[in-house]
Tab-separated table of C-alpha atoms in Angstrom:
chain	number	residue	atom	x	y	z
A	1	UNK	CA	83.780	95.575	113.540
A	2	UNK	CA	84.907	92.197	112.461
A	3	UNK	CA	87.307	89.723	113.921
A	4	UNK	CA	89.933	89.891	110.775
A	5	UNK	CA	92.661	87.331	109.482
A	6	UNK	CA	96.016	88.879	110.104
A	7	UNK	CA	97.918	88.708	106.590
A	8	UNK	CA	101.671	88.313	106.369
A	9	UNK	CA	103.883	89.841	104.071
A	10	UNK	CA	104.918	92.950	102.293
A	11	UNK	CA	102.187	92.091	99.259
A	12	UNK	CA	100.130	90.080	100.972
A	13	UNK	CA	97.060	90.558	98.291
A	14	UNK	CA	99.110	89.737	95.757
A	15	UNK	CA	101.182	86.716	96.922
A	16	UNK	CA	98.006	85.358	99.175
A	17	UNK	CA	95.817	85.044	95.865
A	18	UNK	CA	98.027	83.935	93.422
A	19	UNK	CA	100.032	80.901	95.583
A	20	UNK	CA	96.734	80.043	97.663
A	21	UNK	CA	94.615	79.556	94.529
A	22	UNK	CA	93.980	76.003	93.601
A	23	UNK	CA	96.245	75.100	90.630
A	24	UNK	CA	95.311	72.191	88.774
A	25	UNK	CA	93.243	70.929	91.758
A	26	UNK	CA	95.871	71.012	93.996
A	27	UNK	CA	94.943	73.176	96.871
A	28	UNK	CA	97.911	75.388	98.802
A	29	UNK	CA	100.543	75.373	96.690
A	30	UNK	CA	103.076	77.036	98.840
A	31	UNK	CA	101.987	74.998	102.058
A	32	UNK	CA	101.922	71.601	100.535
A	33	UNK	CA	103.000	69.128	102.955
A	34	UNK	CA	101.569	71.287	105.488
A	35	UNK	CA	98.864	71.242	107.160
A	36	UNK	CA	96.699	73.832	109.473
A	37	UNK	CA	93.765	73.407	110.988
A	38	UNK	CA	90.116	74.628	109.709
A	39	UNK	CA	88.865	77.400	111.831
A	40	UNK	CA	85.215	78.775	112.521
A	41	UNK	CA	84.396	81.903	113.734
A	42	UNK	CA	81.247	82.682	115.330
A	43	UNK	CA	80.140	86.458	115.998
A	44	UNK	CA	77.002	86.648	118.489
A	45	UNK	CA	76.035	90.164	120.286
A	46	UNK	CA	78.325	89.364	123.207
A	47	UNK	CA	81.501	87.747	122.435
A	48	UNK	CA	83.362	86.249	119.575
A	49	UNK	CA	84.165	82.375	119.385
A	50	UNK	CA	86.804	80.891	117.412
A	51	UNK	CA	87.043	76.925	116.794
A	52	UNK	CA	89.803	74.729	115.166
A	53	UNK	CA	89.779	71.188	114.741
A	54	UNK	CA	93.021	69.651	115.489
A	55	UNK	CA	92.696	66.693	116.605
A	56	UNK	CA	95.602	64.241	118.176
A	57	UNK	CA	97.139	66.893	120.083
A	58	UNK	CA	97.735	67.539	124.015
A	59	UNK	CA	96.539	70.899	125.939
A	60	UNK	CA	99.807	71.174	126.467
A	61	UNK	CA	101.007	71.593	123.126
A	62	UNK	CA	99.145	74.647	122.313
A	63	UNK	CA	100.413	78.565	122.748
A	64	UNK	CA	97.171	81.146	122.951
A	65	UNK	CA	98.656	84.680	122.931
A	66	UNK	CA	97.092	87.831	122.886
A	67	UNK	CA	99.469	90.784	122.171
A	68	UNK	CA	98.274	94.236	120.735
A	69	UNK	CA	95.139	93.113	119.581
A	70	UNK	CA	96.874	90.005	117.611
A	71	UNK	CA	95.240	87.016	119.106
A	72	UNK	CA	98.090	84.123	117.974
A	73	UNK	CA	97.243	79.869	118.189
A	74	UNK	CA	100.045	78.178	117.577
A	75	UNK	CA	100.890	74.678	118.496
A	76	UNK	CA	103.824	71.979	118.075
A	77	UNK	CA	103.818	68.823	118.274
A	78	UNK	CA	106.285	65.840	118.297
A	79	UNK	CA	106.599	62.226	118.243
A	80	UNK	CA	109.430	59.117	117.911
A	81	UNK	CA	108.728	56.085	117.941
A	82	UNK	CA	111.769	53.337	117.556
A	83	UNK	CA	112.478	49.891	116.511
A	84	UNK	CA	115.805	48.089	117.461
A	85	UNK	CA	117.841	45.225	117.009
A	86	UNK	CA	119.480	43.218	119.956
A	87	UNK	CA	122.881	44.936	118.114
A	88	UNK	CA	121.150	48.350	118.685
A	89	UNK	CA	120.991	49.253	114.943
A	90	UNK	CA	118.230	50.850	113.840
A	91	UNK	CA	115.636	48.516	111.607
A	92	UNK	CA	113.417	51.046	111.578
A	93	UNK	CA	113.041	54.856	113.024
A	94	UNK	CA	110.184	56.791	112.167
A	95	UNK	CA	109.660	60.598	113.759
A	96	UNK	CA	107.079	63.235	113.448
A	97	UNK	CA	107.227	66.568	113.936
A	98	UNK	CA	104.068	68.966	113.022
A	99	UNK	CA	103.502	72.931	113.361
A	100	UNK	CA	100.978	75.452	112.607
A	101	UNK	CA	100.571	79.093	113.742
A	102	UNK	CA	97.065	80.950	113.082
A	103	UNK	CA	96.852	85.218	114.177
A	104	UNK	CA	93.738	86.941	114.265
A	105	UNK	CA	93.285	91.151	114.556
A	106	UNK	CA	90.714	91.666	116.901
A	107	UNK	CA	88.854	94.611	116.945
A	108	UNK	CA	88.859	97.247	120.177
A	109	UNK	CA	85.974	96.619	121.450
A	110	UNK	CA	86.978	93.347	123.080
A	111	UNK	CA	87.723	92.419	126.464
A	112	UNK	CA	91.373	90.987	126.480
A	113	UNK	CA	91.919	90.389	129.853
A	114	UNK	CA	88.450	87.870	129.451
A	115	UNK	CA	89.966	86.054	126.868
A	116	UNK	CA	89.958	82.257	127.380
A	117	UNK	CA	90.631	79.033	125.795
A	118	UNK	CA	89.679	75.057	126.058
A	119	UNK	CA	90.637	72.135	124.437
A	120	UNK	CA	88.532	68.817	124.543
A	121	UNK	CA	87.324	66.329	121.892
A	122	UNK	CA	90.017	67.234	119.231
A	123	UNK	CA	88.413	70.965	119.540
A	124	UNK	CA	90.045	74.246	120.562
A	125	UNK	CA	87.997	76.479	121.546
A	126	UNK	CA	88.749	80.181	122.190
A	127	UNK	CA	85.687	82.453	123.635
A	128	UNK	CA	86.497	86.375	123.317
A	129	UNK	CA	84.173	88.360	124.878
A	130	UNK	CA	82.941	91.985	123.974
A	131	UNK	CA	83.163	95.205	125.859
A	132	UNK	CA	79.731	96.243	127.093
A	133	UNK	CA	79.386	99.423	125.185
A	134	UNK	CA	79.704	97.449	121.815
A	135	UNK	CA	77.088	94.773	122.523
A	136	UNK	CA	73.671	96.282	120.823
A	137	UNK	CA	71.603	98.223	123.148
A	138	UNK	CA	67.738	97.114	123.269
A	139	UNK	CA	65.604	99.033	121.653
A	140	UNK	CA	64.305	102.391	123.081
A	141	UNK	CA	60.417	103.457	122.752
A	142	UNK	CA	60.357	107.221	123.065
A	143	UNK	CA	56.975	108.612	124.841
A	144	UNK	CA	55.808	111.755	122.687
A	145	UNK	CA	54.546	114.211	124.767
């Protein structure tokens, strides 16, 4: 079984292919000014192992939760920075706040009490690791008698 994308919506088909599409070259129409991180999934015979690039952000910042087979990274970030006169009027203010929220169904043959997570490098890193009856079993040479 494979680790799935969790879609969103009550026609998520629909609405996913016709606003994510690129129109006229410009990618994500609904999420444009938004901005979420690539991910990579890796399947081996033992675990599962998702990475995102995000880079900029704190350990702290990010949420990893794992609730009825609905892994959930999301993270939030913000920042102020300030510029004042000796009156105390602003000459300049600029503040930043940034979001993103990525789910992922995983399948039951996971271990969810093994799940972990790392950050380091601008790279989040969450390893999932399978149950042992769904890794492959070697193969089995049968003596004929």
């Amino acid at each position: 079984m494979k680790l799935a994308k969790r879609n969103e919506g009550t026609f998520p088909g629909l609405w996913n292919s016709f606003f994510d599409d690129d129109w006229f070259g410009v990618p994500n129409v609904v999420q444009a000014g938004t901005s979420v991180p690539a991910v990579n999934v890796k399947e081996t015979d033992n675990d599962y192992n998702i990475e995102m690039a995000v880079p900029g952000m704190k350990k702290d910042d990010f949420h990893v939760d794992l609730d009825n087979q609905i892994l959930t990274v999301s993270c939030e970030q913000k920042s102020e920075t300030k510029d004042e006169d000796a009156d105390g009027k602003y000459t300049r203010k600029e503040f930043n706040y940034s979001s993103f929220m990525r789910s992922f169904t995983l399948p039951n043959s996971t271990e969810n009490d093994k799940v972990s997570a790392s950050y380091k490098d601008g790279l989040l890193k969450v390893h999932i690791p399978k149950k042992e009856e769904a890794k492959p079993k070697p193969v089995k040479t049968i003596k004929i008698s």
